[in-house]
Amino acid sequence: MTSPDLPAELKAALDGKLRGFSRSDAAGRAAAISKTYRDGGGSGTIRSETDALTYALARMPATYAAVTASLNALIEIRPDFAPNNSLDVGAGPGTATWAAAEAFPSLRRFTLLDSNDALRTLALDLVVDSFRLRDASYQRGEARAALANADTADLVVASYMIGEIGDAEQRALAEQMWTKTRDTLLVVEPGTPAGYARIIALRAQLIALGAHVVAPCPHDGPCPLQAPDWCHFTQRLQRSRAHKQVKGAELPFEDEKFSYVALTRAPLDQRPSRVLAQPIVTKVEVTAKLCTPVGLSLTKMPRRTRAEYASARRWRWGDAVS
């Protein structure tokens, strides 16, 4: 499985950009950018090189961790998937492309799409010394317009971007992304009820068009969860000194909550159940909430079933289990 921490090559590129960069100014700007996103805004407020670098410092590590966790889940179920090219929709500073490159050594061609000039410039600066990514093609344009001119790809990724557009636009973009997907589409959103709702709507729409879920769901049926519950996962990542300064944080780690769906064109013979929350472990039993091929299950593994109990003790939120 690929590590959730930024790869050394990307860390080095970011460190190079940080020389002479005011961390105190960045902290204030990061708070303003975060508020814009929390209030439903998008990347339109990121206009300068400083804005772009601030955004990358504040959000790139967590976004990378969430996309990597989603790709790891995909690879666990489809270990033979070896895409040749990728398409990163709403690429921003290129976070998902870096994650895909780490997860899939088979990738040879990388295409990125985004309309934000400042983020595009930063992304191209970060890959200039990368052996694998320096020849990546970064096309400028609004998602649907840029997609119309893009080639199809084995792997299409859209991370933390569909929430920036309206509901009708989301449906049109989802169908267009699926049209450009030769094999697998991965969509990642914040692990909030609203982010989950967007994922579920896209999932249902594309299943109706013939898509099949790879992960996290073990089935193509309706989600069995009922409000106020929602499907989301968490990935822990380590914070660098610069990351802590920009975030105004003291803890050396961050837990990123995210929702995702990976969809493929070919049906799968079998899919494992998914752990939907951190299991409760006692001396008597392990209790776990699972999404199974036949629906939601509150599974209990008593201590007397030694092998099953020992196995269940190792289960973690988000794991695929059989």
PDB file of C-alpha atoms in Angstrom, residues 164-315:
ATOM      1  CA  GLU A 164     -17.491  23.720  -6.301  1.00  0.00           C
ATOM      2  CA  ILE A 165     -20.209  23.489  -8.967  1.00  0.00           C
ATOM      3  CA  GLY A 166     -24.024  23.418  -8.932  1.00  0.00           C
ATOM      4  CA  ASP A 167     -26.169  20.273  -8.861  1.00  0.00           C
ATOM      5  CA  ALA A 168     -27.100  20.363 -12.559  1.00  0.00           C
ATOM      6  CA  GLU A 169     -23.478  20.983 -13.509  1.00  0.00           C
ATOM      7  CA  GLN A 170     -22.396  18.076 -11.293  1.00  0.00           C
ATOM      8  CA  ARG A 171     -24.649  15.662 -13.176  1.00  0.00           C
ATOM      9  CA  ALA A 172     -23.404  16.854 -16.557  1.00  0.00           C
ATOM     10  CA  LEU A 173     -19.773  16.666 -15.412  1.00  0.00           C
ATOM     11  CA  ALA A 174     -20.228  13.162 -13.945  1.00  0.00           C
ATOM     12  CA  GLU A 175     -21.562  11.844 -17.240  1.00  0.00           C
ATOM     13  CA  GLN A 176     -18.781  13.563 -19.161  1.00  0.00           C
ATOM     14  CA  MET A 177     -16.091  12.142 -16.873  1.00  0.00           C
ATOM     15  CA  TRP A 178     -17.577   8.672 -17.305  1.00  0.00           C
ATOM     16  CA  THR A 179     -17.495   9.111 -21.082  1.00  0.00           C
ATOM     17  CA  LYS A 180     -13.763   9.875 -20.819  1.00  0.00           C
ATOM     18  CA  THR A 181     -13.137   6.829 -18.588  1.00  0.00           C
ATOM     19  CA  ARG A 182     -11.802   3.764 -20.404  1.00  0.00           C
ATOM     20  CA  ASP A 183     -11.561   1.703 -17.226  1.00  0.00           C
ATOM     21  CA  THR A 184     -11.858   3.309 -13.783  1.00  0.00           C
ATOM     22  CA  LEU A 185     -13.166   6.594 -12.354  1.00  0.00           C
ATOM     23  CA  LEU A 186     -12.307   7.717  -8.812  1.00  0.00           C
ATOM     24  CA  VAL A 187     -14.152  10.607  -7.163  1.00  0.00           C
ATOM     25  CA  VAL A 188     -13.120  11.862  -3.715  1.00  0.00           C
ATOM     26  CA  GLU A 189     -14.956  14.480  -1.648  1.00  0.00           C
ATOM     27  CA  PRO A 190     -14.769  15.815   1.931  1.00  0.00           C
ATOM     28  CA  GLY A 191     -16.091  13.354   4.507  1.00  0.00           C
ATOM     29  CA  THR A 192     -19.059  15.525   5.435  1.00  0.00           C
ATOM     30  CA  PRO A 193     -22.760  14.732   4.973  1.00  0.00           C
ATOM     31  CA  ALA A 194     -22.776  17.108   1.985  1.00  0.00           C
ATOM     32  CA  GLY A 195     -19.686  15.477   0.471  1.00  0.00           C
ATOM     33  CA  TYR A 196     -21.212  12.033   0.960  1.00  0.00           C
ATOM     34  CA  ALA A 197     -24.465  13.195  -0.657  1.00  0.00           C
ATOM     35  CA  ARG A 198     -22.560  14.298  -3.756  1.00  0.00           C
ATOM     36  CA  ILE A 199     -20.760  10.962  -3.933  1.00  0.00           C
ATOM     37  CA  ILE A 200     -24.003   8.994  -3.563  1.00  0.00           C
ATOM     38  CA  ALA A 201     -25.762  11.037  -6.246  1.00  0.00           C
ATOM     39  CA  LEU A 202     -22.884  10.557  -8.692  1.00  0.00           C
ATOM     40  CA  ARG A 203     -22.681   6.850  -7.810  1.00  0.00           C
ATOM     41  CA  ALA A 204     -26.381   6.272  -8.536  1.00  0.00           C
ATOM     42  CA  GLN A 205     -26.223   8.281 -11.759  1.00  0.00           C
ATOM     43  CA  LEU A 206     -23.272   6.353 -13.172  1.00  0.00           C
ATOM     44  CA  ILE A 207     -24.530   2.926 -12.072  1.00  0.00           C
ATOM     45  CA  ALA A 208     -27.625   3.716 -14.140  1.00  0.00           C
ATOM     46  CA  LEU A 209     -25.265   4.303 -17.072  1.00  0.00           C
ATOM     47  CA  GLY A 210     -23.624   0.900 -16.625  1.00  0.00           C
ATOM     48  CA  ALA A 211     -20.861   1.562 -14.072  1.00  0.00           C
ATOM     49  CA  HIS A 212     -19.928  -0.942 -11.357  1.00  0.00           C
ATOM     50  CA  VAL A 213     -18.608  -0.028  -7.901  1.00  0.00           C
ATOM     51  CA  VAL A 214     -15.128  -1.239  -6.996  1.00  0.00           C
ATOM     52  CA  ALA A 215     -14.858   0.482  -3.589  1.00  0.00           C
ATOM     53  CA  PRO A 216     -15.841   1.237  -0.935  1.00  0.00           C
ATOM     54  CA  CYS A 217     -19.216  -0.454  -1.524  1.00  0.00           C
ATOM     55  CA  PRO A 218     -19.399  -4.276  -1.828  1.00  0.00           C
ATOM     56  CA  HIS A 219     -22.429  -3.976  -4.128  1.00  0.00           C
ATOM     57  CA  ASP A 220     -24.063  -1.802  -6.790  1.00  0.00           C
ATOM     58  CA  GLY A 221     -27.315  -1.415  -4.854  1.00  0.00           C
ATOM     59  CA  PRO A 222     -28.582   1.635  -2.950  1.00  0.00           C
ATOM     60  CA  CYS A 223     -26.556   2.766   0.063  1.00  0.00           C
ATOM     61  CA  PRO A 224     -28.085   1.092   3.168  1.00  0.00           C
ATOM     62  CA  LEU A 225     -27.163   3.940   5.522  1.00  0.00           C
ATOM     63  CA  GLN A 226     -29.914   6.237   6.746  1.00  0.00           C
ATOM     64  CA  ALA A 227     -29.566   9.871   7.844  1.00  0.00           C
ATOM     65  CA  PRO A 228     -28.132  11.189  10.079  1.00  0.00           C
ATOM     66  CA  ASP A 229     -25.507   8.496   9.387  1.00  0.00           C
ATOM     67  CA  TRP A 230     -23.296   8.827   6.318  1.00  0.00           C
ATOM     68  CA  CYS A 231     -20.481   6.866   4.707  1.00  0.00           C
ATOM     69  CA  HIS A 232     -17.063   8.394   5.258  1.00  0.00           C
ATOM     70  CA  PHE A 233     -13.573   7.343   6.263  1.00  0.00           C
ATOM     71  CA  THR A 234     -10.517   8.854   7.906  1.00  0.00           C
ATOM     72  CA  GLN A 235      -6.807   8.869   7.098  1.00  0.00           C
ATOM     73  CA  ARG A 236      -4.128   9.969   9.548  1.00  0.00           C
ATOM     74  CA  LEU A 237      -1.136  11.885   8.162  1.00  0.00           C
ATOM     75  CA  GLN A 238       1.918  13.460   9.741  1.00  0.00           C
ATOM     76  CA  ARG A 239       2.226  17.251   9.761  1.00  0.00           C
ATOM     77  CA  SER A 240       5.481  18.924   8.786  1.00  0.00           C
ATOM     78  CA  ARG A 241       6.673  21.991  10.690  1.00  0.00           C
ATOM     79  CA  ALA A 242       5.514  24.258   7.854  1.00  0.00           C
ATOM     80  CA  HIS A 243       2.147  22.493   7.738  1.00  0.00           C
ATOM     81  CA  LYS A 244       1.617  23.057  11.472  1.00  0.00           C
ATOM     82  CA  GLN A 245       2.586  26.722  11.175  1.00  0.00           C
ATOM     83  CA  VAL A 246       0.225  27.404   8.286  1.00  0.00           C
ATOM     84  CA  LYS A 247      -2.637  25.505   9.954  1.00  0.00           C
ATOM     85  CA  GLY A 248      -1.974  27.097  13.344  1.00  0.00           C
ATOM     86  CA  ALA A 249      -1.895  23.579  14.793  1.00  0.00           C
ATOM     87  CA  GLU A 250       0.118  21.958  17.575  1.00  0.00           C
ATOM     88  CA  LEU A 251      -0.606  18.264  17.030  1.00  0.00           C
ATOM     89  CA  PRO A 252       2.020  16.453  14.919  1.00  0.00           C
ATOM     90  CA  PHE A 253      -0.694  14.667  12.943  1.00  0.00           C
ATOM     91  CA  GLU A 254      -4.014  15.337  11.212  1.00  0.00           C
ATOM     92  CA  ASP A 255      -7.007  13.057  10.595  1.00  0.00           C
ATOM     93  CA  GLU A 256      -8.576  13.774   7.207  1.00  0.00           C
ATOM     94  CA  LYS A 257     -12.188  12.670   6.788  1.00  0.00           C
ATOM     95  CA  PHE A 258     -13.250  11.842   3.237  1.00  0.00           C
ATOM     96  CA  SER A 259     -15.897  10.084   1.155  1.00  0.00           C
ATOM     97  CA  TYR A 260     -15.140   8.383  -2.148  1.00  0.00           C
ATOM     98  CA  VAL A 261     -16.297   6.014  -4.843  1.00  0.00           C
ATOM     99  CA  ALA A 262     -14.312   4.059  -7.421  1.00  0.00           C
ATOM    100  CA  LEU A 263     -16.305   2.899 -10.457  1.00  0.00           C
ATOM    101  CA  THR A 264     -15.281   0.586 -13.273  1.00  0.00           C
ATOM    102  CA  ARG A 265     -16.726  -0.548 -16.588  1.00  0.00           C
ATOM    103  CA  ALA A 266     -16.308  -4.285 -15.937  1.00  0.00           C
ATOM    104  CA  PRO A 267     -18.405  -6.021 -13.256  1.00  0.00           C
ATOM    105  CA  LEU A 268     -16.502  -7.672 -10.407  1.00  0.00           C
ATOM    106  CA  ASP A 269     -17.080 -11.286  -9.435  1.00  0.00           C
ATOM    107  CA  GLN A 270     -16.787 -10.643  -5.716  1.00  0.00           C
ATOM    108  CA  ARG A 271     -16.263  -7.672  -3.426  1.00  0.00           C
ATOM    109  CA  PRO A 272     -15.364  -7.741   0.275  1.00  0.00           C
ATOM    110  CA  SER A 273     -17.400  -6.158   3.040  1.00  0.00           C
ATOM    111  CA  ARG A 274     -16.311  -2.728   4.325  1.00  0.00           C
ATOM    112  CA  VAL A 275     -15.783  -1.602   7.940  1.00  0.00           C
ATOM    113  CA  LEU A 276     -17.832   1.611   8.306  1.00  0.00           C
ATOM    114  CA  ALA A 277     -16.610   2.759  11.741  1.00  0.00           C
ATOM    115  CA  GLN A 278     -13.830   1.969  14.173  1.00  0.00           C
ATOM    116  CA  PRO A 279     -14.759  -1.429  15.721  1.00  0.00           C
ATOM    117  CA  ILE A 280     -15.421  -1.673  19.453  1.00  0.00           C
ATOM    118  CA  VAL A 281     -12.998  -4.141  21.018  1.00  0.00           C
ATOM    119  CA  THR A 282     -13.613  -5.622  24.479  1.00  0.00           C
ATOM    120  CA  LYS A 283     -12.383  -8.726  26.306  1.00  0.00           C
ATOM    121  CA  VAL A 284     -15.690 -10.363  25.440  1.00  0.00           C
ATOM    122  CA  GLU A 285     -16.154  -9.579  21.754  1.00  0.00           C
ATOM    123  CA  VAL A 286     -15.394  -7.323  18.787  1.00  0.00           C
ATOM    124  CA  THR A 287     -18.377  -5.368  17.442  1.00  0.00           C
ATOM    125  CA  ALA A 288     -18.105  -3.906  13.940  1.00  0.00           C
ATOM    126  CA  LYS A 289     -20.467  -2.054  11.628  1.00  0.00           C
ATOM    127  CA  LEU A 290     -20.058  -3.557   8.160  1.00  0.00           C
ATOM    128  CA  CYS A 291     -21.433  -2.811   4.736  1.00  0.00           C
ATOM    129  CA  THR A 292     -21.835  -6.272   3.171  1.00  0.00           C
ATOM    130  CA  PRO A 293     -22.942  -7.499  -0.264  1.00  0.00           C
ATOM    131  CA  VAL A 294     -26.423  -7.998   1.202  1.00  0.00           C
ATOM    132  CA  GLY A 295     -26.665  -4.797   3.243  1.00  0.00           C
ATOM    133  CA  LEU A 296     -25.741  -3.269   6.594  1.00  0.00           C
ATOM    134  CA  SER A 297     -24.631  -5.609   9.391  1.00  0.00           C
ATOM    135  CA  LEU A 298     -23.628  -5.120  13.029  1.00  0.00           C
ATOM    136  CA  THR A 299     -21.228  -8.033  13.306  1.00  0.00           C
ATOM    137  CA  LYS A 300     -20.076  -9.483  16.654  1.00  0.00           C
ATOM    138  CA  MET A 301     -17.049 -11.743  16.965  1.00  0.00           C
ATOM    139  CA  PRO A 302     -17.060 -13.386  20.445  1.00  0.00           C
ATOM    140  CA  ARG A 303     -13.767 -14.185  22.132  1.00  0.00           C
ATOM    141  CA  ARG A 304     -14.597 -17.900  22.197  1.00  0.00           C
ATOM    142  CA  THR A 305     -14.186 -17.961  18.394  1.00  0.00           C
ATOM    143  CA  ARG A 306     -10.466 -17.426  18.842  1.00  0.00           C
ATOM    144  CA  ALA A 307      -9.296 -17.168  15.244  1.00  0.00           C
ATOM    145  CA  GLU A 308     -12.181 -14.921  14.134  1.00  0.00           C
ATOM    146  CA  TYR A 309     -11.849 -12.768  17.275  1.00  0.00           C
ATOM    147  CA  ALA A 310      -8.100 -12.329  16.736  1.00  0.00           C
ATOM    148  CA  SER A 311      -8.675 -11.357  13.115  1.00  0.00           C
ATOM    149  CA  ALA A 312     -11.458  -8.890  13.973  1.00  0.00           C
ATOM    150  CA  ARG A 313      -9.258  -7.213  16.594  1.00  0.00           C
ATOM    151  CA  ARG A 314      -7.047  -6.048  13.732  1.00  0.00           C
ATOM    152  CA  TRP A 315      -9.914  -4.510  11.749  1.00  0.00           C
TER     153      TRP A 315
END
